[in-house]
Amino acid sequence: VIGSLLGCFISLSLASRYPDRVCAVVLTNVYHYPPKPPSSSSSTKEEEKEEEVWEVKEDGSHLTAIWNKRSSWLDPKLNSRITYDEMSYLLKKQERYSSKILIQDASAYDFESAAKGTKCPILCIRGEGATTLFDAIGLDLSGQFEKAVDMMEDVEVAPAVKPGGLNLINQDAEQWSEIVNKFLASKGL
């Protein structure tokens, strides 16, 4: 099973739940989101606002609001792509909420149990560029990657891929494939 970023949680979850069906796991840019501290029973206005479903407005102001978040500092072409991606995400989130599926909060996952429950070999790969980016914006991929790896039993850590962007599997496909193939061959897979 192969996972990247949030897909790492899904991969570990599958491997720990179905050990008879998963013979190896490859995690790319794995990130351990620490669990949130328990909250009090009364929610704040901010928490309630976060849980509101995004609303499509007839006048298109929902798109303008997304665009304006980044328009002062982001190139218009890139902002167009990001506006489209965020709108798609919010529309899908709306569908999930209506079905009572709340998956966007990675800290809600029990990463540690899934990591410790995975008994097959695990390969962890991180991109140097992704690490630099996460570290620069305060998300500490360097530290969170190490915390995640420390929770796993049969784990091998590959040297960081260079340039190794966020979408490592697509951006550095040859390097990534070479590392994965070598790992799988060493396990007789």
CSV table of N, CA, C and O in Angstrom, one decimal, residues 49-162:
chain,number,residue,atom,x,y,z
A,49,LYS,N,-18.0,28.2,13.9
A,49,LYS,CA,-17.8,28.8,12.6
A,49,LYS,C,-17.0,27.8,11.7
A,49,LYS,O,-17.4,27.6,10.5
A,50,GLU,N,-16.0,27.2,12.3
A,50,GLU,CA,-15.2,26.2,11.5
A,50,GLU,C,-16.0,25.1,11.0
A,50,GLU,O,-15.7,24.5,10.0
A,51,GLU,N,-17.0,24.6,11.8
A,51,GLU,CA,-17.8,23.5,11.4
A,51,GLU,C,-18.9,23.8,10.5
A,51,GLU,O,-19.6,22.9,10.0
A,52,GLU,N,-19.1,25.1,10.2
A,52,GLU,CA,-20.2,25.5,9.3
A,52,GLU,C,-19.9,24.9,7.9
A,52,GLU,O,-18.7,24.9,7.5
A,53,VAL,N,-20.9,24.6,7.1
A,53,VAL,CA,-20.7,24.2,5.8
A,53,VAL,C,-20.6,25.4,4.9
A,53,VAL,O,-21.2,26.4,5.0
A,54,TRP,N,-19.7,25.3,3.9
A,54,TRP,CA,-19.4,26.3,3.0
A,54,TRP,C,-20.7,26.5,2.1
A,54,TRP,O,-21.3,25.6,1.7
A,55,GLU,N,-21.0,27.8,1.8
A,55,GLU,CA,-22.2,28.1,1.1
A,55,GLU,C,-21.9,28.7,-0.3
A,55,GLU,O,-21.2,29.7,-0.3
A,56,VAL,N,-22.5,28.1,-1.3
A,56,VAL,CA,-22.4,28.7,-2.6
A,56,VAL,C,-23.4,29.8,-2.7
A,56,VAL,O,-24.6,29.6,-2.5
A,57,LYS,N,-22.9,31.0,-3.1
A,57,LYS,CA,-23.8,32.2,-3.2
A,57,LYS,C,-24.2,32.5,-4.7
A,57,LYS,O,-23.3,32.3,-5.6
A,58,GLU,N,-25.4,32.9,-4.9
A,58,GLU,CA,-25.9,33.1,-6.3
A,58,GLU,C,-25.1,34.2,-7.0
A,58,GLU,O,-24.9,34.2,-8.2
A,59,ASP,N,-24.6,35.2,-6.2
A,59,ASP,CA,-23.9,36.3,-6.8
A,59,ASP,C,-22.4,36.0,-7.1
A,59,ASP,O,-21.6,36.8,-7.6
A,60,GLY,N,-21.9,34.8,-6.7
A,60,GLY,CA,-20.5,34.4,-7.0
A,60,GLY,C,-19.6,34.9,-5.9
A,60,GLY,O,-18.3,34.8,-6.1
A,61,SER,N,-20.1,35.6,-4.9
A,61,SER,CA,-19.2,36.1,-3.9
A,61,SER,C,-18.3,35.1,-3.1
A,61,SER,O,-17.3,35.4,-2.6
A,62,HIS,N,-18.8,33.8,-3.1
A,62,HIS,CA,-18.0,32.8,-2.5
A,62,HIS,C,-16.7,32.6,-3.2
A,62,HIS,O,-15.7,32.3,-2.6
A,63,LEU,N,-16.7,32.8,-4.6
A,63,LEU,CA,-15.5,32.6,-5.3
A,63,LEU,C,-14.5,33.8,-5.1
A,63,LEU,O,-13.3,33.7,-4.9
A,64,THR,N,-15.1,35.0,-5.0
A,64,THR,CA,-14.4,36.2,-4.8
A,64,THR,C,-13.7,36.1,-3.4
A,64,THR,O,-12.5,36.5,-3.3
A,65,ALA,N,-14.4,35.6,-2.4
A,65,ALA,CA,-13.8,35.5,-1.1
A,65,ALA,C,-12.6,34.6,-1.1
A,65,ALA,O,-11.6,34.9,-0.5
A,66,ILE,N,-12.7,33.5,-1.9
A,66,ILE,CA,-11.5,32.6,-2.0
A,66,ILE,C,-10.4,33.3,-2.7
A,66,ILE,O,-9.2,33.2,-2.3
A,67,TRP,N,-10.7,33.9,-3.8
A,67,TRP,CA,-9.7,34.6,-4.6
A,67,TRP,C,-9.0,35.7,-3.8
A,67,TRP,O,-7.7,35.8,-3.8
A,68,ASN,N,-9.7,36.5,-3.0
A,68,ASN,CA,-9.2,37.6,-2.3
A,68,ASN,C,-8.2,37.2,-1.1
A,68,ASN,O,-7.4,38.0,-0.7
A,69,LYS,N,-8.4,36.0,-0.6
A,69,LYS,CA,-7.5,35.5,0.4
A,69,LYS,C,-6.0,35.6,0.1
A,69,LYS,O,-5.2,35.9,0.9
A,70,ARG,N,-5.7,35.4,-1.2
A,70,ARG,CA,-4.3,35.4,-1.7
A,70,ARG,C,-4.0,36.3,-2.8
A,70,ARG,O,-2.8,36.4,-3.3
A,71,SER,N,-4.9,37.1,-3.2
A,71,SER,CA,-4.7,38.0,-4.4
A,71,SER,C,-3.6,39.0,-4.2
A,71,SER,O,-3.0,39.4,-5.2
A,72,SER,N,-3.4,39.5,-3.0
A,72,SER,CA,-2.4,40.5,-2.8
A,72,SER,C,-0.9,40.0,-2.9
A,72,SER,O,0.0,40.8,-3.1
A,73,TRP,N,-0.7,38.7,-2.8
A,73,TRP,CA,0.6,38.2,-2.8
A,73,TRP,C,0.9,37.0,-3.7
A,73,TRP,O,2.0,36.6,-3.9
A,74,LEU,N,-0.1,36.5,-4.4
A,74,LEU,CA,0.0,35.4,-5.3
A,74,LEU,C,-0.2,35.7,-6.7
A,74,LEU,O,-1.2,36.5,-7.0
A,75,ASP,N,0.6,35.2,-7.6
A,75,ASP,CA,0.4,35.3,-9.0
A,75,ASP,C,-1.0,35.0,-9.5
A,75,ASP,O,-1.5,34.0,-9.0
A,76,PRO,N,-1.7,35.8,-10.3
A,76,PRO,CA,-3.1,35.5,-10.7
A,76,PRO,C,-3.3,34.1,-11.3
A,76,PRO,O,-4.3,33.5,-11.0
A,77,LYS,N,-2.4,33.6,-12.1
A,77,LYS,CA,-2.6,32.3,-12.7
A,77,LYS,C,-2.6,31.2,-11.6
A,77,LYS,O,-3.4,30.3,-11.6
A,78,LEU,N,-1.6,31.3,-10.7
A,78,LEU,CA,-1.5,30.3,-9.6
A,78,LEU,C,-2.7,30.5,-8.7
A,78,LEU,O,-3.3,29.5,-8.2
A,79,ASN,N,-3.1,31.7,-8.4
A,79,ASN,CA,-4.3,32.0,-7.6
A,79,ASN,C,-5.6,31.4,-8.2
A,79,ASN,O,-6.4,30.9,-7.5
A,80,SER,N,-5.7,31.4,-9.5
A,80,SER,CA,-6.8,30.8,-10.2
A,80,SER,C,-6.9,29.3,-9.9
A,80,SER,O,-7.9,28.8,-9.6
A,81,ARG,N,-5.7,28.7,-10.0
A,81,ARG,CA,-5.6,27.2,-9.8
A,81,ARG,C,-6.0,26.9,-8.3
A,81,ARG,O,-6.7,26.0,-8.0
A,82,ILE,N,-5.5,27.7,-7.4
A,82,ILE,CA,-5.7,27.5,-6.0
A,82,ILE,C,-7.2,27.8,-5.6
A,82,ILE,O,-7.8,27.0,-4.9
A,83,THR,N,-7.7,28.8,-6.2
A,83,THR,CA,-9.2,29.1,-6.0
A,83,THR,C,-10.0,27.9,-6.5
A,83,THR,O,-10.9,27.5,-5.8
A,84,TYR,N,-9.7,27.4,-7.6
A,84,TYR,CA,-10.4,26.2,-8.2
A,84,TYR,C,-10.3,25.0,-7.2
A,84,TYR,O,-11.3,24.4,-6.9
A,85,ASP,N,-9.0,24.8,-6.8
A,85,ASP,CA,-8.8,23.6,-5.9
A,85,ASP,C,-9.5,23.8,-4.6
A,85,ASP,O,-10.1,22.8,-4.1
A,86,GLU,N,-9.5,25.0,-4.0
A,86,GLU,CA,-10.1,25.2,-2.7
A,86,GLU,C,-11.6,25.1,-2.9
A,86,GLU,O,-12.3,24.5,-2.0
A,87,MET,N,-12.2,25.6,-4.0
A,87,MET,CA,-13.6,25.5,-4.2
A,87,MET,C,-14.0,24.0,-4.3
A,87,MET,O,-15.0,23.6,-3.7
A,88,SER,N,-13.2,23.3,-5.1
A,88,SER,CA,-13.5,21.8,-5.2
A,88,SER,C,-13.5,21.1,-3.8
A,88,SER,O,-14.4,20.3,-3.5
A,89,TYR,N,-12.5,21.5,-3.1
A,89,TYR,CA,-12.4,20.9,-1.7
A,89,TYR,C,-13.6,21.2,-0.9
A,89,TYR,O,-14.2,20.4,-0.2
A,90,LEU,N,-14.0,22.5,-0.9
A,90,LEU,CA,-15.1,22.9,-0.1
A,90,LEU,C,-16.4,22.3,-0.5
A,90,LEU,O,-17.3,22.0,0.3
A,91,LEU,N,-16.6,22.1,-1.8
A,91,LEU,CA,-17.8,21.5,-2.3
A,91,LEU,C,-17.8,20.0,-1.9
A,91,LEU,O,-18.9,19.5,-1.4
A,92,LYS,N,-16.7,19.3,-2.0
A,92,LYS,CA,-16.6,17.9,-1.5
A,92,LYS,C,-16.8,17.8,0.0
A,92,LYS,O,-17.4,16.9,0.5
A,93,LYS,N,-16.2,18.8,0.7
A,93,LYS,CA,-16.4,18.9,2.2
A,93,LYS,C,-17.9,19.0,2.5
A,93,LYS,O,-18.4,18.3,3.4
A,94,GLN,N,-18.6,19.8,1.8
A,94,GLN,CA,-20.0,20.0,2.0
A,94,GLN,C,-20.8,18.6,1.8
A,94,GLN,O,-21.7,18.3,2.6
A,95,GLU,N,-20.4,17.9,0.8
A,95,GLU,CA,-21.0,16.6,0.5
A,95,GLU,C,-20.7,15.6,1.7
A,95,GLU,O,-21.6,14.9,2.2
A,96,ARG,N,-19.4,15.7,2.2
A,96,ARG,CA,-19.1,14.8,3.3
A,96,ARG,C,-19.8,15.2,4.6
A,96,ARG,O,-20.3,14.3,5.3
A,97,TYR,N,-19.9,16.5,4.9
A,97,TYR,CA,-20.6,16.9,6.1
A,97,TYR,C,-22.1,16.4,6.0
A,97,TYR,O,-22.6,16.0,7.0
A,98,SER,N,-22.7,16.6,4.9
A,98,SER,CA,-24.1,16.2,4.8
A,98,SER,C,-24.3,14.7,5.0
A,98,SER,O,-25.3,14.2,5.5
A,99,SER,N,-23.2,13.9,4.8
A,99,SER,CA,-23.3,12.5,5.1
A,99,SER,C,-22.6,12.1,6.4
A,99,SER,O,-22.3,10.9,6.7
A,100,LYS,N,-22.3,13.1,7.2
A,100,LYS,CA,-21.7,13.0,8.5
A,100,LYS,C,-20.3,12.4,8.5
A,100,LYS,O,-19.9,11.7,9.4
A,101,ILE,N,-19.6,12.7,7.4
A,101,ILE,CA,-18.2,12.2,7.2
A,101,ILE,C,-17.3,13.4,7.5
A,101,ILE,O,-17.3,14.3,6.7
A,102,LEU,N,-16.5,13.4,8.6
A,102,LEU,CA,-15.7,14.5,8.9
A,102,LEU,C,-14.2,14.0,8.9
A,102,LEU,O,-13.7,13.4,9.8
A,103,ILE,N,-13.5,14.2,7.7
A,103,ILE,CA,-12.2,13.7,7.6
A,103,ILE,C,-11.1,14.7,7.5
A,103,ILE,O,-9.9,14.3,7.4
A,104,GLN,N,-11.4,16.0,7.4
A,104,GLN,CA,-10.4,16.9,7.1
A,104,GLN,C,-9.4,17.3,8.3
A,104,GLN,O,-8.4,17.9,8.1
A,105,ASP,N,-9.7,16.8,9.5
A,105,ASP,CA,-8.9,17.1,10.6
A,105,ASP,C,-8.0,16.0,10.9
A,105,ASP,O,-8.3,15.0,11.6
A,106,ALA,N,-6.7,16.1,10.4
A,106,ALA,CA,-5.8,15.0,10.5
A,106,ALA,C,-5.4,14.7,12.0
A,106,ALA,O,-5.1,13.5,12.3
A,107,SER,N,-5.6,15.6,12.9
A,107,SER,CA,-5.3,15.4,14.3
A,107,SER,C,-6.3,14.5,14.9
A,107,SER,O,-6.1,14.0,16.0
A,108,ALA,N,-7.4,14.2,14.3
A,108,ALA,CA,-8.5,13.4,14.8
A,108,ALA,C,-8.1,11.9,14.6
A,108,ALA,O,-8.7,11.0,15.2
A,109,TYR,N,-7.2,11.6,13.7
A,109,TYR,CA,-6.8,10.2,13.4
A,109,TYR,C,-5.9,9.7,14.6
A,109,TYR,O,-5.1,10.4,15.1
A,110,ASP,N,-6.1,8.4,14.9
A,110,ASP,CA,-5.2,7.8,15.9
A,110,ASP,C,-4.0,7.2,15.1
A,110,ASP,O,-3.9,6.0,14.9
A,111,PHE,N,-3.1,8.1,14.8
A,111,PHE,CA,-1.9,7.7,14.0
A,111,PHE,C,-1.1,6.7,14.7
A,111,PHE,O,-0.7,5.7,14.1
A,112,GLU,N,-0.9,6.9,16.0
A,112,GLU,CA,0.0,6.0,16.8
A,112,GLU,C,-0.5,4.6,16.8
A,112,GLU,O,0.3,3.7,16.6
A,113,SER,N,-1.8,4.4,17.0
A,113,SER,CA,-2.3,3.0,17.0
A,113,SER,C,-2.1,2.3,15.7
A,113,SER,O,-1.8,1.1,15.6
A,114,ALA,N,-2.4,3.1,14.6
A,114,ALA,CA,-2.3,2.5,13.2
A,114,ALA,C,-0.8,2.2,13.0
A,114,ALA,O,-0.5,1.1,12.4
A,115,ALA,N,0.1,3.1,13.4
A,115,ALA,CA,1.6,2.9,13.1
A,115,ALA,C,2.1,1.7,13.9
A,115,ALA,O,2.7,0.8,13.4
A,116,LYS,N,1.7,1.6,15.2
A,116,LYS,CA,2.2,0.5,16.0
A,116,LYS,C,1.5,-0.8,15.6
A,116,LYS,O,2.0,-1.9,15.8
A,117,GLY,N,0.3,-0.7,15.1
A,117,GLY,CA,-0.5,-1.9,14.7
A,117,GLY,C,-0.1,-2.5,13.3
A,117,GLY,O,-0.5,-3.6,12.9
A,118,THR,N,0.8,-1.8,12.6
A,118,THR,CA,1.2,-2.2,11.3
A,118,THR,C,2.4,-3.2,11.5
A,118,THR,O,3.5,-2.8,12.0
A,119,LYS,N,2.2,-4.4,11.1
A,119,LYS,CA,3.3,-5.5,11.3
A,119,LYS,C,4.1,-5.8,10.1
A,119,LYS,O,5.1,-6.4,10.2
A,120,CYS,N,3.7,-5.3,8.9
A,120,CYS,CA,4.5,-5.6,7.7
A,120,CYS,C,5.6,-4.5,7.6
A,120,CYS,O,5.6,-3.5,8.3
A,121,PRO,N,6.6,-4.7,6.7
A,121,PRO,CA,7.7,-3.8,6.5
A,121,PRO,C,7.1,-2.4,6.0
A,121,PRO,O,6.2,-2.4,5.2
A,122,ILE,N,7.7,-1.3,6.5
A,122,ILE,CA,7.3,0.0,6.1
A,122,ILE,C,8.6,0.7,5.6
A,122,ILE,O,9.6,0.7,6.2
A,123,LEU,N,8.4,1.4,4.5
A,123,LEU,CA,9.4,2.3,4.0
A,123,LEU,C,8.9,3.8,4.1
A,123,LEU,O,7.8,4.1,3.6
A,124,CYS,N,9.7,4.6,4.7
A,124,CYS,CA,9.4,6.1,4.8
A,124,CYS,C,10.3,6.9,3.9
A,124,CYS,O,11.5,6.7,4.0
A,125,ILE,N,9.7,7.7,3.0
A,125,ILE,CA,10.5,8.5,2.1
A,125,ILE,C,10.0,10.0,2.3
A,125,ILE,O,8.8,10.2,2.4
A,126,ARG,N,11.0,10.9,2.4
A,126,ARG,CA,10.6,12.3,2.4
A,126,ARG,C,11.4,13.1,1.4
A,126,ARG,O,12.5,12.7,1.0
A,127,GLY,N,10.7,14.1,1.0
A,127,GLY,CA,11.4,15.0,0.0
A,127,GLY,C,12.1,16.2,0.7
A,127,GLY,O,11.5,16.7,1.6
A,128,GLU,N,13.2,16.5,0.2
A,128,GLU,CA,14.0,17.6,0.9
A,128,GLU,C,13.2,18.9,0.7
A,128,GLU,O,13.1,19.7,1.6
A,129,GLY,N,12.7,19.1,-0.5
A,129,GLY,CA,11.9,20.4,-0.7
A,129,GLY,C,10.7,20.5,0.1
A,129,GLY,O,10.3,21.6,0.7
A,130,ALA,N,9.9,19.4,0.3
A,130,ALA,CA,8.7,19.4,1.1
A,130,ALA,C,9.1,19.6,2.5
A,130,ALA,O,8.4,20.4,3.2
A,131,THR,N,10.2,19.0,3.0
A,131,THR,CA,10.6,19.2,4.4
A,131,THR,C,11.0,20.7,4.6
A,131,THR,O,10.6,21.3,5.6
A,132,THR,N,11.7,21.3,3.7
A,132,THR,CA,12.1,22.7,3.8
A,132,THR,C,10.8,23.6,3.8
A,132,THR,O,10.8,24.5,4.7
A,133,LEU,N,9.9,23.3,3.0
A,133,LEU,CA,8.6,24.1,2.9
A,133,LEU,C,7.9,24.0,4.2
A,133,LEU,O,7.5,25.0,4.9
A,134,PHE,N,7.6,22.8,4.7
A,134,PHE,CA,6.9,22.6,5.9
A,134,PHE,C,7.6,23.2,7.1
A,134,PHE,O,6.9,23.8,8.0
A,135,ASP,N,8.9,23.0,7.2
A,135,ASP,CA,9.6,23.6,8.3
A,135,ASP,C,9.6,25.2,8.2
A,135,ASP,O,9.4,25.8,9.3
A,136,ALA,N,9.6,25.8,7.0
A,136,ALA,CA,9.6,27.2,6.9
A,136,ALA,C,8.3,27.8,7.3
A,136,ALA,O,8.2,29.0,7.8
A,137,ILE,N,7.2,27.1,7.1
A,137,ILE,CA,5.9,27.6,7.5
A,137,ILE,C,5.4,27.2,8.9
A,137,ILE,O,4.3,27.4,9.3
A,138,GLY,N,6.4,26.6,9.6
A,138,GLY,CA,6.1,26.3,11.0
A,138,GLY,C,5.5,24.9,11.3
A,138,GLY,O,5.0,24.7,12.4
A,139,LEU,N,5.4,24.1,10.3
A,139,LEU,CA,4.7,22.8,10.5
A,139,LEU,C,5.7,21.6,10.8
A,139,LEU,O,5.3,20.5,11.0
A,140,ASP,N,7.0,22.0,10.9
A,140,ASP,CA,8.0,21.0,11.4
A,140,ASP,C,8.0,19.6,10.8
A,140,ASP,O,7.8,18.7,11.6
A,141,LEU,N,8.0,19.5,9.5
A,141,LEU,CA,8.0,18.2,8.9
A,141,LEU,C,9.2,17.4,9.4
A,141,LEU,O,9.1,16.2,9.6
A,142,SER,N,10.4,18.0,9.6
A,142,SER,CA,11.6,17.3,10.1
A,142,SER,C,11.3,16.6,11.4
A,142,SER,O,11.5,15.4,11.5
A,143,GLY,N,10.7,17.3,12.3
A,143,GLY,CA,10.4,16.7,13.6
A,143,GLY,C,9.2,15.7,13.6
A,143,GLY,O,9.3,14.7,14.2
A,144,GLN,N,8.2,16.1,12.9
A,144,GLN,CA,7.0,15.2,12.8
A,144,GLN,C,7.3,13.9,12.0
A,144,GLN,O,6.7,12.9,12.4
A,145,PHE,N,8.1,14.0,11.0
A,145,PHE,CA,8.5,12.8,10.3
A,145,PHE,C,9.2,11.8,11.2
A,145,PHE,O,8.9,10.7,11.3
A,146,GLU,N,10.2,12.4,12.0
A,146,GLU,CA,10.9,11.5,13.0
A,146,GLU,C,10.0,10.9,14.1
A,146,GLU,O,10.1,9.8,14.4
A,147,LYS,N,9.0,11.7,14.5
A,147,LYS,CA,8.1,11.2,15.5
A,147,LYS,C,7.3,10.1,14.9
A,147,LYS,O,7.0,9.1,15.6
A,148,ALA,N,6.8,10.3,13.7
A,148,ALA,CA,6.0,9.2,13.0
A,148,ALA,C,6.9,8.0,12.9
A,148,ALA,O,6.4,6.9,13.2
A,149,VAL,N,8.1,8.1,12.4
A,149,VAL,CA,9.0,6.9,12.2
A,149,VAL,C,9.2,6.2,13.5
A,149,VAL,O,9.2,5.0,13.6
A,150,ASP,N,9.4,6.9,14.6
A,150,ASP,CA,9.6,6.3,15.9
A,150,ASP,C,8.5,5.5,16.4
A,150,ASP,O,8.6,4.6,17.3
A,151,MET,N,7.3,5.7,15.9
A,151,MET,CA,6.1,4.9,16.3
A,151,MET,C,6.0,3.6,15.6
A,151,MET,O,5.1,2.8,15.9
A,152,MET,N,6.8,3.4,14.5
A,152,MET,CA,6.7,2.2,13.7
A,152,MET,C,7.7,1.1,14.1
A,152,MET,O,8.7,1.5,14.6
A,153,GLU,N,7.3,-0.1,13.9
A,153,GLU,CA,8.2,-1.2,14.3
A,153,GLU,C,9.2,-1.6,13.2
A,153,GLU,O,10.4,-1.4,13.3
A,154,ASP,N,8.7,-2.2,12.1
A,154,ASP,CA,9.6,-2.7,11.0
A,154,ASP,C,9.7,-1.6,10.0
A,154,ASP,O,9.0,-1.7,8.9
A,155,VAL,N,10.5,-0.6,10.2
A,155,VAL,CA,10.6,0.6,9.4
A,155,VAL,C,12.0,0.8,8.8
A,155,VAL,O,13.0,0.6,9.5
A,156,GLU,N,12.0,1.2,7.6
A,156,GLU,CA,13.2,1.6,6.9
A,156,GLU,C,13.0,3.1,6.4
A,156,GLU,O,12.0,3.4,5.9
A,157,VAL,N,14.0,3.9,6.7
A,157,VAL,CA,13.9,5.3,6.2
A,157,VAL,C,14.9,5.5,5.1
A,157,VAL,O,16.1,5.3,5.2
A,158,ALA,N,14.4,6.0,3.9
A,158,ALA,CA,15.3,6.2,2.8
A,158,ALA,C,15.9,7.6,2.9
A,158,ALA,O,15.4,8.5,3.6
A,159,PRO,N,17.1,7.8,2.3
A,159,PRO,CA,17.6,9.1,2.3
A,159,PRO,C,16.7,10.1,1.6
A,159,PRO,O,15.9,9.7,0.8
A,160,ALA,N,16.7,11.4,2.1
A,160,ALA,CA,15.8,12.4,1.5
A,160,ALA,C,16.0,12.5,0.0
A,160,ALA,O,17.1,12.5,-0.5
A,161,VAL,N,14.9,12.6,-0.7
A,161,VAL,CA,14.9,12.8,-2.1
A,161,VAL,C,15.1,14.2,-2.5
A,161,VAL,O,14.5,15.1,-1.9
A,162,LYS,N,16.0,14.5,-3.4
A,162,LYS,CA,16.2,15.9,-3.9
A,162,LYS,C,15.8,16.1,-5.3
A,162,LYS,O,16.0,15.2,-6.1
